[in-house]
Each structure stands twice: as structure tokens, then as C-alpha cells.
Short mmCIF file of C-alpha atoms in Angstrom, two decimals:
data_model
loop_
_atom_site.label_atom_id
_atom_site.label_comp_id
_atom_site.label_asym_id
_atom_site.label_seq_id
_atom_site.Cartn_x
_atom_site.Cartn_y
_atom_site.Cartn_z
CA UNK A 15 96.67 111.22 119.98
CA UNK A 16 98.21 108.68 117.36
CA UNK A 17 99.42 110.85 114.31
CA UNK A 18 100.17 108.52 111.51
CA UNK A 19 102.18 110.49 108.62
CA UNK A 20 102.22 108.02 105.29
CA UNK A 21 104.32 109.18 102.06
CA UNK A 22 106.28 107.60 99.32
CA UNK A 23 108.55 108.47 96.85
CA UNK A 24 111.53 110.70 98.37
CA UNK A 25 109.18 111.14 101.60
CA UNK A 26 109.57 115.17 100.58
CA UNK A 27 106.04 116.08 101.69
CA UNK A 28 105.95 113.78 104.85
CA UNK A 29 109.05 115.21 105.97
CA UNK A 30 107.79 118.63 106.12
CA UNK A 31 104.63 117.62 107.75
CA UNK A 32 106.67 115.84 110.52
CA UNK A 33 109.04 118.99 110.74
CA UNK A 34 106.29 121.54 110.98
CA UNK A 35 104.09 118.97 113.46
CA UNK A 36 107.06 118.53 115.65
CA UNK A 37 107.80 122.34 115.83
CA UNK A 38 104.24 123.56 116.70
CA UNK A 39 103.19 120.58 118.56
CA UNK A 40 106.06 118.77 120.22
CA UNK A 41 103.94 116.83 122.40
CA UNK A 42 102.12 114.74 119.74
CA UNK A 43 103.73 111.33 118.82
CA UNK A 44 104.42 110.73 115.15
CA UNK A 45 104.59 107.42 113.52
CA UNK A 46 106.19 107.87 109.97
CA UNK A 47 105.46 105.01 107.35
CA UNK A 48 107.37 105.09 104.19
CA UNK A 49 106.42 103.24 100.85
CA UNK A 50 110.11 102.95 100.91
CA UNK A 51 113.14 103.07 102.74
CA UNK A 52 114.11 106.58 101.26
CA UNK A 53 110.71 108.08 102.15
CA UNK A 54 111.17 106.37 105.94
CA UNK A 55 114.30 107.88 106.27
CA UNK A 56 113.64 111.47 105.39
CA UNK A 57 110.52 111.38 107.84
CA UNK A 58 112.86 109.79 110.46
CA UNK A 59 115.35 112.44 110.00
CA UNK A 60 112.67 115.32 110.24
CA UNK A 61 111.87 114.00 113.86
CA UNK A 62 109.26 111.25 113.68
CA UNK A 63 109.21 109.06 116.74
CA UNK A 64 108.72 106.20 115.06
CA UNK A 65 109.12 104.91 111.85
CA UNK A 66 108.41 101.59 109.61
CA UNK A 67 108.49 100.87 105.85
CA UNK A 68 106.26 99.00 103.14
CA UNK A 69 102.93 97.67 102.68
CA UNK A 70 102.37 95.74 105.85
CA UNK A 71 103.64 98.42 108.10
CA UNK A 72 100.85 100.72 106.40
CA UNK A 73 98.08 98.27 107.20
CA UNK A 74 99.08 98.00 110.55
CA UNK A 75 99.63 101.56 111.19
CA UNK A 76 96.20 102.48 110.08
CA UNK A 77 94.78 100.37 112.21
CA UNK A 78 95.98 102.50 115.72
CA UNK A 79 95.97 106.03 114.24
CA UNK A 80 93.92 108.72 115.40
CA UNK A 81 94.78 110.87 112.30
CA UNK A 82 96.34 110.20 109.16
CA UNK A 83 98.47 112.52 107.31
CA UNK A 84 99.87 112.36 103.80
CA UNK A 85 99.18 113.53 100.01
CA UNK A 86 95.79 112.27 98.56
CA UNK A 87 97.90 109.74 96.96
CA UNK A 88 97.84 107.43 99.91
CA UNK A 89 94.12 107.13 99.52
CA UNK A 90 94.32 105.83 95.80
CA UNK A 91 95.35 102.55 94.86
CA UNK A 92 98.66 102.21 91.90
CA UNK A 93 99.26 106.03 92.78
CA UNK A 94 102.39 108.00 93.37
CA UNK A 95 104.24 106.25 90.54
CA UNK A 96 102.63 102.98 91.60
CA UNK A 97 104.38 102.90 95.13
CA UNK A 98 100.77 102.79 96.93
CA UNK A 99 99.67 99.21 96.33
CA UNK A 100 95.62 98.18 96.61
CA UNK A 101 96.34 97.15 99.94
CA UNK A 102 97.71 100.47 101.15
CA UNK A 103 95.33 102.60 99.66
CA UNK A 104 92.27 100.25 101.44
CA UNK A 105 93.67 100.42 104.69
CA UNK A 106 93.86 104.33 104.44
CA UNK A 107 90.42 104.26 103.43
CA UNK A 108 89.11 101.82 105.70
CA UNK A 109 90.84 103.03 109.03
CA UNK A 110 88.72 104.70 111.61
CA UNK A 111 91.21 107.66 111.88
CA UNK A 112 90.52 111.03 110.41
CA UNK A 113 92.43 111.73 107.34
CA UNK A 114 94.15 114.83 106.45
CA UNK A 115 94.97 114.32 102.83
CA UNK A 116 96.77 116.74 100.91
CA UNK A 117 95.90 118.02 97.67
CA UNK A 118 99.45 117.24 95.68
CA UNK A 119 97.94 117.50 91.95
CA UNK A 120 100.48 115.16 89.96
CA UNK A 121 101.00 111.47 89.22
CA UNK A 122 97.11 111.58 87.29
CA UNK A 123 95.26 112.49 90.33
CA UNK A 124 94.22 116.14 89.89
CA UNK A 125 91.75 117.29 92.16
CA UNK A 126 89.64 120.02 90.93
CA UNK A 127 87.81 122.94 92.98
CA UNK A 128 91.11 123.19 95.13
CA UNK A 129 93.42 126.04 95.11
CA UNK A 130 96.42 125.16 94.06
CA UNK A 131 98.56 126.38 97.30
CA UNK A 132 102.86 126.02 97.42
CA UNK A 133 103.61 123.24 99.92
CA UNK A 134 104.33 125.54 102.99
CA UNK A 135 100.73 126.82 102.64
CA UNK A 136 99.35 123.29 102.50
CA UNK A 137 101.66 122.14 105.50
CA UNK A 138 100.06 124.80 107.43
CA UNK A 139 96.61 123.96 106.71
CA UNK A 140 97.61 120.71 108.09
CA UNK A 141 98.68 121.88 111.20
CA UNK A 142 95.50 123.90 111.61
CA UNK A 143 93.24 120.67 111.24
CA UNK A 144 95.55 118.72 113.57
CA UNK A 145 95.04 121.78 115.95
CA UNK A 146 90.99 121.42 115.34
CA UNK A 147 91.03 117.64 115.85
CA UNK A 148 93.08 117.95 119.11
CA UNK A 149 90.44 120.57 119.99
CA UNK A 150 87.74 118.25 119.24
CA UNK A 151 89.19 115.63 121.58
CA UNK A 152 89.09 117.73 124.85
#
């Protein structure tokens, strides 16, 4: 199973996702792609197996991913303070992968109807969903 974690800005959400997945499901291979080098570095330090940076890396990574994980902004052009380009958002949206999008309500993207949970609870929900995907793949 090819897990792709995408993040921007400082990579804080992606870093937490990578660390949690590696702790609970260490056998999974994680590719981390940052919209900038700081985000990539943060996720790599958290234990990602592979890492790359930038628009083309997102486009290429989305082609082979089974699961894409990241803040909801990765699927919205010009989000995350402009770091997510239209090509990146399109690649995420058009990928055949299952998308596990974390509802982080900032940068003018507010998701209504979703409980406002702290980050650790959101990351736990990501792990649960990845485990559900693994169970369905068996």
C-alpha cells in the first residue's frame, strides 16, 4: 500500500501524520511531499521513507498513491497561503487514490458540520481510516 502524505507551510500536520502512522503501522511505506522544503524536511525527520518537494512531485506522487493524506487544503487551489497550486489540487482531486483529508479550519477554508477536534484526535481518526483501508484491501 502506497501512502502519500502531502503538506505545506511548516509541515506540522504532515509530520504528526507520518509519526503516528510509523508508530502504529510501521510496515507501511510513506512518501512525504511538501509544497516547500521545510514541510518536506519535517515529514522526513518524522520517519517518512521517501520524500520530495514541489508541484511536480505532488503531480507524480498522486499517480501511484493508494491513499493520500493531508489537510483539506491540499485539494483546494491557492490554499495554505497560496502554496497549493492549481496543478497540485487537480492532481489530488483526480487521483484514483482514496483521500483522507484532515479538516483544518483556517486559511479561509472552513468546513461546516464537522466537529472541531484537536490535532491529536484528528490524527487518530486518520490512523483509523488507514486501518479501514487496509482491511478493505485484504
